[in-house]
mmCIF file of C-alpha atoms in Angstrom:
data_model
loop_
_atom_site.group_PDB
_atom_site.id
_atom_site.type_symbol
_atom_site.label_atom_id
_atom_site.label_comp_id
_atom_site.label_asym_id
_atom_site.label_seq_id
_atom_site.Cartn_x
_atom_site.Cartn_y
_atom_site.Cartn_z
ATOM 1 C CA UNK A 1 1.236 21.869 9.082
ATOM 2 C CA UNK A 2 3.891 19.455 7.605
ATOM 3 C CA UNK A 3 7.875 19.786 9.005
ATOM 4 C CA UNK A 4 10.143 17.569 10.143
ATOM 5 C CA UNK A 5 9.650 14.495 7.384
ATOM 6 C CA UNK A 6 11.035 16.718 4.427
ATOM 7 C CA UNK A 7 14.056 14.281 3.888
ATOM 8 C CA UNK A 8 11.322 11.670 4.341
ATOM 9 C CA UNK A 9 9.350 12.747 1.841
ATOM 10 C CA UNK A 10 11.502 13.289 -0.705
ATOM 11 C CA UNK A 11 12.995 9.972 -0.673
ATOM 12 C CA UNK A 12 9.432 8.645 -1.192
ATOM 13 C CA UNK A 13 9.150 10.779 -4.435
ATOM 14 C CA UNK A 14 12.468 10.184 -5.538
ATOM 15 C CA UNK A 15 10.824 6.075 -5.340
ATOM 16 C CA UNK A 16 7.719 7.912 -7.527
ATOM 17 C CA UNK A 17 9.982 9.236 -9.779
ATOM 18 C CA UNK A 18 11.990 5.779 -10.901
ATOM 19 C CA UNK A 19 8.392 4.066 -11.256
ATOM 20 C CA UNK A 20 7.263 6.954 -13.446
ATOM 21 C CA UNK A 21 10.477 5.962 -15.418
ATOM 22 C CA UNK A 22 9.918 2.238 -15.059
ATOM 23 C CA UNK A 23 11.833 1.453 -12.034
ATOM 24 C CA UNK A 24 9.267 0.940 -9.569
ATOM 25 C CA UNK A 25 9.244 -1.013 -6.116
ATOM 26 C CA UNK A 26 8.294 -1.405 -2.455
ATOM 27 C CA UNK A 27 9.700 1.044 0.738
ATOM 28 C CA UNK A 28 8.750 0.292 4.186
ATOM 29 C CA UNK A 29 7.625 3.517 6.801
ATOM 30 C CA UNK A 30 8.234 2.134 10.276
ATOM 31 C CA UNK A 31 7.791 3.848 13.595
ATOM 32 C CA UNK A 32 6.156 3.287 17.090
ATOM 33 C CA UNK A 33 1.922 4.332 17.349
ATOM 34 C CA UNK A 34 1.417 8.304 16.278
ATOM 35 C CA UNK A 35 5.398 9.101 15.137
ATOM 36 C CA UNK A 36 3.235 10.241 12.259
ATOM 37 C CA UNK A 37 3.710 7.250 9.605
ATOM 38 C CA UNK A 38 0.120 8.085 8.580
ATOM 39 C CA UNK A 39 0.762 11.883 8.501
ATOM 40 C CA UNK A 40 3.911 11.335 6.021
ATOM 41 C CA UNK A 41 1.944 8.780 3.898
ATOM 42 C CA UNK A 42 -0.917 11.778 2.954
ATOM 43 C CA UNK A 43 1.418 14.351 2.698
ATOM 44 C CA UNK A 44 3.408 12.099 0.151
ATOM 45 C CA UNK A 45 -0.525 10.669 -1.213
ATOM 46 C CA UNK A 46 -1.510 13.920 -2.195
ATOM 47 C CA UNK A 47 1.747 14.688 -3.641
ATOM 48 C CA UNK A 48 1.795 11.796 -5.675
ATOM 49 C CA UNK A 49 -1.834 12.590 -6.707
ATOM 50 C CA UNK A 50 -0.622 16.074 -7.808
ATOM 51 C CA UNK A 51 2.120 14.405 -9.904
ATOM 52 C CA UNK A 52 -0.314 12.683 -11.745
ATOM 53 C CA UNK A 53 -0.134 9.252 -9.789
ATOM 54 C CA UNK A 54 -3.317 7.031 -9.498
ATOM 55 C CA UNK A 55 -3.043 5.951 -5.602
ATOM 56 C CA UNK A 56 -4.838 2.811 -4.607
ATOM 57 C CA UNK A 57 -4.679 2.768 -0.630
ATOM 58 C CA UNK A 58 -5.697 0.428 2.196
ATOM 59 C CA UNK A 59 -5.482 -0.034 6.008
ATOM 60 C CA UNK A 60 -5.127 -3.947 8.343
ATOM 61 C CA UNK A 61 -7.562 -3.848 11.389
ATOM 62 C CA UNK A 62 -6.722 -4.507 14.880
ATOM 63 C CA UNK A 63 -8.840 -7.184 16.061
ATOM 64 C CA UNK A 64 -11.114 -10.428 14.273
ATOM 65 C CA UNK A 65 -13.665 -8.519 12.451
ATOM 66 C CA UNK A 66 -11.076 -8.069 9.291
ATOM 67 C CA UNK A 67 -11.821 -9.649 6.242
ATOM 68 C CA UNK A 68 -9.625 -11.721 4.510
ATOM 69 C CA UNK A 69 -6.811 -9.358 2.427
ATOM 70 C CA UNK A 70 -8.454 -6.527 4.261
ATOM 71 C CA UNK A 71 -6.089 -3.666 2.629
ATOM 72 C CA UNK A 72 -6.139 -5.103 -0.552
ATOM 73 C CA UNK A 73 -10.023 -5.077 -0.730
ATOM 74 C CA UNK A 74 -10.187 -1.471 1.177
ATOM 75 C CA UNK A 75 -7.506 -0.231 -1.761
ATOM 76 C CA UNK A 76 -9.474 -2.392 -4.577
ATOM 77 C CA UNK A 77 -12.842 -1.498 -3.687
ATOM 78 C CA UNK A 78 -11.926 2.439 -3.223
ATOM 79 C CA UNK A 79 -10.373 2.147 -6.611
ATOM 80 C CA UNK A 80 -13.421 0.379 -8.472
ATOM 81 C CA UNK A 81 -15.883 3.177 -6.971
ATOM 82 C CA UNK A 82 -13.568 6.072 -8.459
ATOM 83 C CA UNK A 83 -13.216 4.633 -11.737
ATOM 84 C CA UNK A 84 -16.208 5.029 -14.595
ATOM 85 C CA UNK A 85 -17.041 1.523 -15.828
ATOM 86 C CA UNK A 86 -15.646 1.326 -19.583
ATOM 87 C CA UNK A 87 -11.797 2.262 -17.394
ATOM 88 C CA UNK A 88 -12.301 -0.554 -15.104
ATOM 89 C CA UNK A 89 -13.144 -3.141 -17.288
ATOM 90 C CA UNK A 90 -10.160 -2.231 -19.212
ATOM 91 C CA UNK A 91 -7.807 -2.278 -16.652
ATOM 92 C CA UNK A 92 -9.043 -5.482 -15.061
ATOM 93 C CA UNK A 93 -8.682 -7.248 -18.310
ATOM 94 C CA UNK A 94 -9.172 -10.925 -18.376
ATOM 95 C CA UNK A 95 -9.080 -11.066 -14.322
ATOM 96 C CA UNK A 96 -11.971 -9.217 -13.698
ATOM 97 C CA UNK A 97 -13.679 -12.575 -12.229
ATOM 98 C CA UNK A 98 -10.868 -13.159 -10.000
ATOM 99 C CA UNK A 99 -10.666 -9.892 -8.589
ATOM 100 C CA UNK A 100 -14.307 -9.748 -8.346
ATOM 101 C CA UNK A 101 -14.186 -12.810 -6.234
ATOM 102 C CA UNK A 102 -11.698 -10.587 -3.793
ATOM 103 C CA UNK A 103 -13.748 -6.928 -3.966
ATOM 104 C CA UNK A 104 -17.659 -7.840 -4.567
ATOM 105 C CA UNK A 105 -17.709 -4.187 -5.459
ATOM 106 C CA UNK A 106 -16.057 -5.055 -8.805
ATOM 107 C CA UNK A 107 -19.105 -7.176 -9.766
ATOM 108 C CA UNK A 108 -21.678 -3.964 -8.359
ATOM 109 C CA UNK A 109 -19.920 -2.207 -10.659
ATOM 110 C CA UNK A 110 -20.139 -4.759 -13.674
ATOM 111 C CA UNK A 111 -22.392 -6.724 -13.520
ATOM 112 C CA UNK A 112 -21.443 -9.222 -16.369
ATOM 113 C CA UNK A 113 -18.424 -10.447 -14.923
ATOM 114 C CA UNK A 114 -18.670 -13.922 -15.407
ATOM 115 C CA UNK A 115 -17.634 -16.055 -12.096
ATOM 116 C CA UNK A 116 -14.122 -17.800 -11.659
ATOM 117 C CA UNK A 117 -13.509 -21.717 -12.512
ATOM 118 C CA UNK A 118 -13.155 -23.040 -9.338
ATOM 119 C CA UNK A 119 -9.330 -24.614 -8.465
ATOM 120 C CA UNK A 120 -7.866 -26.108 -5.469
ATOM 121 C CA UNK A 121 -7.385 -23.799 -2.632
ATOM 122 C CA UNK A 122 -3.544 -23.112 -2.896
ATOM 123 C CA UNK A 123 -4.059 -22.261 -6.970
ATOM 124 C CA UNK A 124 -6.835 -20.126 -6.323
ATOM 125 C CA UNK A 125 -4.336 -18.181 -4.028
ATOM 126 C CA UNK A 126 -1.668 -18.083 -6.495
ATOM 127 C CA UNK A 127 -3.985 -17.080 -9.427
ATOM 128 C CA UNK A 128 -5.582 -13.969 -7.192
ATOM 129 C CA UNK A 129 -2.032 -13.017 -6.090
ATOM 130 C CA UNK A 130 -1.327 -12.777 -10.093
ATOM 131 C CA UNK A 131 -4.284 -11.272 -10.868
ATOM 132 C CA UNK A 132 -4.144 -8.342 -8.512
ATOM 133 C CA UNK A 133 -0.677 -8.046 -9.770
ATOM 134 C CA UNK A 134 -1.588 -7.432 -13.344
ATOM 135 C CA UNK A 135 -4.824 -5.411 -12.220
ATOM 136 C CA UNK A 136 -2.101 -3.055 -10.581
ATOM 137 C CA UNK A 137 0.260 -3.155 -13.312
ATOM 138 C CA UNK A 138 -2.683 -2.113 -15.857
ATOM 139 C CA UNK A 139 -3.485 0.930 -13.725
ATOM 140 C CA UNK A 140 -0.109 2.087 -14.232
ATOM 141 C CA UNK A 141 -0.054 1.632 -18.210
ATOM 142 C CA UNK A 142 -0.570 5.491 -18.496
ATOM 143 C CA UNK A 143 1.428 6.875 -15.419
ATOM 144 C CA UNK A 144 2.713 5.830 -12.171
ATOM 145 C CA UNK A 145 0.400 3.967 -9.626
ATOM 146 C CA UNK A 146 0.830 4.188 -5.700
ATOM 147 C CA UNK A 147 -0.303 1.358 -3.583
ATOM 148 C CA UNK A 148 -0.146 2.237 0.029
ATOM 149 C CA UNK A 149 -1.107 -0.290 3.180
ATOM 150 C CA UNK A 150 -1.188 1.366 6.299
ATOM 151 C CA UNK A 151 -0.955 -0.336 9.427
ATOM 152 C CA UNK A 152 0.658 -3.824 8.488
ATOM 153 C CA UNK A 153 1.111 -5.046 11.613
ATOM 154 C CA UNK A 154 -2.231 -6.231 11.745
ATOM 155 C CA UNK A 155 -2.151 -7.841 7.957
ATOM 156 C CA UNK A 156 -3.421 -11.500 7.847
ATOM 157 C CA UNK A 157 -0.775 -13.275 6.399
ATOM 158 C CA UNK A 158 -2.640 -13.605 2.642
ATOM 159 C CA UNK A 159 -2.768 -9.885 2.683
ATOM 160 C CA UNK A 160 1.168 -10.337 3.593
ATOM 161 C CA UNK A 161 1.811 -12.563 0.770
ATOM 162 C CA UNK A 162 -0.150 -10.813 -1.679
ATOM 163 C CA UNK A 163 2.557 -7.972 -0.805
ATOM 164 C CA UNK A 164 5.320 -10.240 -1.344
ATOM 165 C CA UNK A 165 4.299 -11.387 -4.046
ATOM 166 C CA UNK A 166 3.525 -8.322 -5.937
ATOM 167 C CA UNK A 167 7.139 -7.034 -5.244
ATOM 168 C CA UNK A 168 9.088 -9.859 -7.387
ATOM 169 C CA UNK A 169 7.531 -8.208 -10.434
ATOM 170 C CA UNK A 170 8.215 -4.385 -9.325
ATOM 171 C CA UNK A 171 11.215 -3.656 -10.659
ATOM 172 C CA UNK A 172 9.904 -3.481 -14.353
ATOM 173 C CA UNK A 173 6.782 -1.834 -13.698
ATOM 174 C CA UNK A 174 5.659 1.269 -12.896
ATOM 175 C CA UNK A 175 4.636 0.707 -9.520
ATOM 176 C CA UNK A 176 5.407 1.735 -5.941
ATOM 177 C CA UNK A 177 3.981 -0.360 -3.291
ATOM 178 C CA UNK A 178 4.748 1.236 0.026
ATOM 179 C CA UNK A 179 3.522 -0.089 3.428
ATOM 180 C CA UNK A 180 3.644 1.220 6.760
ATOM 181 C CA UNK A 181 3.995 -0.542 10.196
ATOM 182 C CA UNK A 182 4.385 0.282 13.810
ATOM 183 C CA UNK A 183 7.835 -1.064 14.272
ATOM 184 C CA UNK A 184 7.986 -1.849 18.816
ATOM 185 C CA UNK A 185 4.587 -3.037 18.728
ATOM 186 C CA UNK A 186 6.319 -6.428 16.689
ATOM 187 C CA UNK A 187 9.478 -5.954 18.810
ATOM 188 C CA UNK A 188 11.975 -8.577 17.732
ATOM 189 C CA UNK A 189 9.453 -11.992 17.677
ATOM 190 C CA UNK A 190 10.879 -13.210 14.276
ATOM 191 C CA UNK A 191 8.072 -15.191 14.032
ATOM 192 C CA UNK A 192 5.052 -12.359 13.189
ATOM 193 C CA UNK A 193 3.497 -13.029 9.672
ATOM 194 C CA UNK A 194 4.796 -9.320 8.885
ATOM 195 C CA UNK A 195 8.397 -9.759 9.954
ATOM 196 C CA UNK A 196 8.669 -12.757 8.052
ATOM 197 C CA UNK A 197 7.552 -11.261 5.207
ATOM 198 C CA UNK A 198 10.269 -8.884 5.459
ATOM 199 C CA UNK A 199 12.726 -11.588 5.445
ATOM 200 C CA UNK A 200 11.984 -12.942 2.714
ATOM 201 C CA UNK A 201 11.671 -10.174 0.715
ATOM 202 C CA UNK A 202 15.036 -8.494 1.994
ATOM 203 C CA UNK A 203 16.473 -12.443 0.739
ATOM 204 C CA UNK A 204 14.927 -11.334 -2.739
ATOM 205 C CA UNK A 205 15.395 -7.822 -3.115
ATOM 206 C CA UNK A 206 16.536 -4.905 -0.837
ATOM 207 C CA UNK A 207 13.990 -2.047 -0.280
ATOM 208 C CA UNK A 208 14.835 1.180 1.425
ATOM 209 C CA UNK A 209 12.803 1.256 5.281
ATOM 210 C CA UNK A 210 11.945 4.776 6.238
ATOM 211 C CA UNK A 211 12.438 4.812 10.537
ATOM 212 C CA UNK A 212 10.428 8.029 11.567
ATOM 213 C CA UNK A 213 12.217 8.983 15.168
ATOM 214 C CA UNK A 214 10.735 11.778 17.473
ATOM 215 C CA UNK A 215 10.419 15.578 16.413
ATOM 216 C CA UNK A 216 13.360 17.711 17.344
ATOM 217 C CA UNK A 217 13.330 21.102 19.212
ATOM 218 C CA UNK A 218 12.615 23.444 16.135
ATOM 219 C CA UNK A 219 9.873 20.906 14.780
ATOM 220 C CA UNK A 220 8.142 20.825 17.669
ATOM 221 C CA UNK A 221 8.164 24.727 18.036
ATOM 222 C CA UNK A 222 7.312 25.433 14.735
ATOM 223 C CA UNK A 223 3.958 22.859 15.673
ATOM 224 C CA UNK A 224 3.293 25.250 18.650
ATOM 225 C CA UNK A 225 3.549 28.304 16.762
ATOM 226 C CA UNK A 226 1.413 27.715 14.049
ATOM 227 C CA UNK A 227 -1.005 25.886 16.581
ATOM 228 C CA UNK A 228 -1.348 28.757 18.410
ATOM 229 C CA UNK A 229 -1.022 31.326 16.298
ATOM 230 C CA UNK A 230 1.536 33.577 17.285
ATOM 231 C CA UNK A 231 5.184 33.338 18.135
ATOM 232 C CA UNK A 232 5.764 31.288 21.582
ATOM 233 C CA UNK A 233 8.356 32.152 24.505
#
């Protein structure tokens, strides 16, 4: 059962809507642990899948044992597995060795892609940050494309600046990049990797931030009653 996020929701596919037309961009979901940012984000997935949207979606770890750009590779690899070969190779064009580098799967997949030149550490960065960019952007050539990381709050910071550095080029594309993060579990340290992506980005665009607060009364009862079956006293 899905009530109480309607207004939610439809914001988010208004957002679908203007990258189906061109317009895309990034929104933020925020709320504290189980508000039901995750519930709202696959009620809006699998409307956006309905639409015709190709949805590439990723979740940060809690903990060490996360690789590096953990939801990017999650949303990459999950991608690469869904798609037949002759699509893929399309749609990761000339920066199929690059990504490959990022999702191993991508090589599993096809097997002649070649290996990257090797560059100094900060320009291999910048050219994977491009290159997942245009891999994106590709997807989206024949409709809009969702890219959804859940649980940012735990995003190493290249995962964080992949992010930011996707949404400079969003406006043009037909992309939505939405991300979701457990907003007291940050509280106000400026200094966390993910708030200070924020900043920056709200310096070099403004994105809408979706604040999911508790049920209300009728929500709640309507959960109860269709929990249980029958009307409740």
């Amino acid at each position: 059962l899905f009530v109480g996020r309607e207004r939610e929701l439809a914001e988010l596919l208004a957002r679908l809507r203007a990258a189906a037309g061109g317009h895309g961009g990034i929104a933020m979901i925020v709320g504290e642990a189980g508000i039901g940012k995750t519930r709202l984000a696959q009620e809006f997935i699998g409307a956006a899948r309905g639409q015709g949207a190709v949805v590439l979606e990723g979740r940060a770890l809690a903990g060490e044992g996360q690789a590096p750009y953990g939801p990017w590779l999650e949303a990459i690899e999950r991608h690469a597995f869904d798609r037949d070969p002759s699509t893929l190779r399309r749609e990761l064009g000339l920066d199929a060795p690059y990504i490959a580098q990022l999702a191993p799967v991508v090589r599993a997949r096809l097997t002649d892609v070649p290996r990257p030149e090797g560059l100094g550490s900060n320009d291999e960065r910048l050219r994977l940050y491009a290159a997942v960019t245009r891999f994106c952007s590709a997807v989206a050539l024949n409709g809009p494309t969702l890219v959804f990381l859940d649980d940012l709050q735990w995003a190493d910071r290249d995962s964080l600046g992949l992010m930011r550095y996707m949404a400079r080029t969003l406006i043009a594309s037909h992309v939505l990049l939405v991300g979701a993060y457990r907003d007291p579990e940050i509280g106000l340290d400026a200094s966390h990797p993910l708030m200070t992506a924020l900043a920056s980005r709200r310096h070099e665009l403004a994105y809408p931030t979706i604040h999911l607060d508790a049920l209300g009364p009728d929500d709640i009862r309507a959960h109860l009653c269709h929990d249980s079956g029958r009307p409740l006293p």
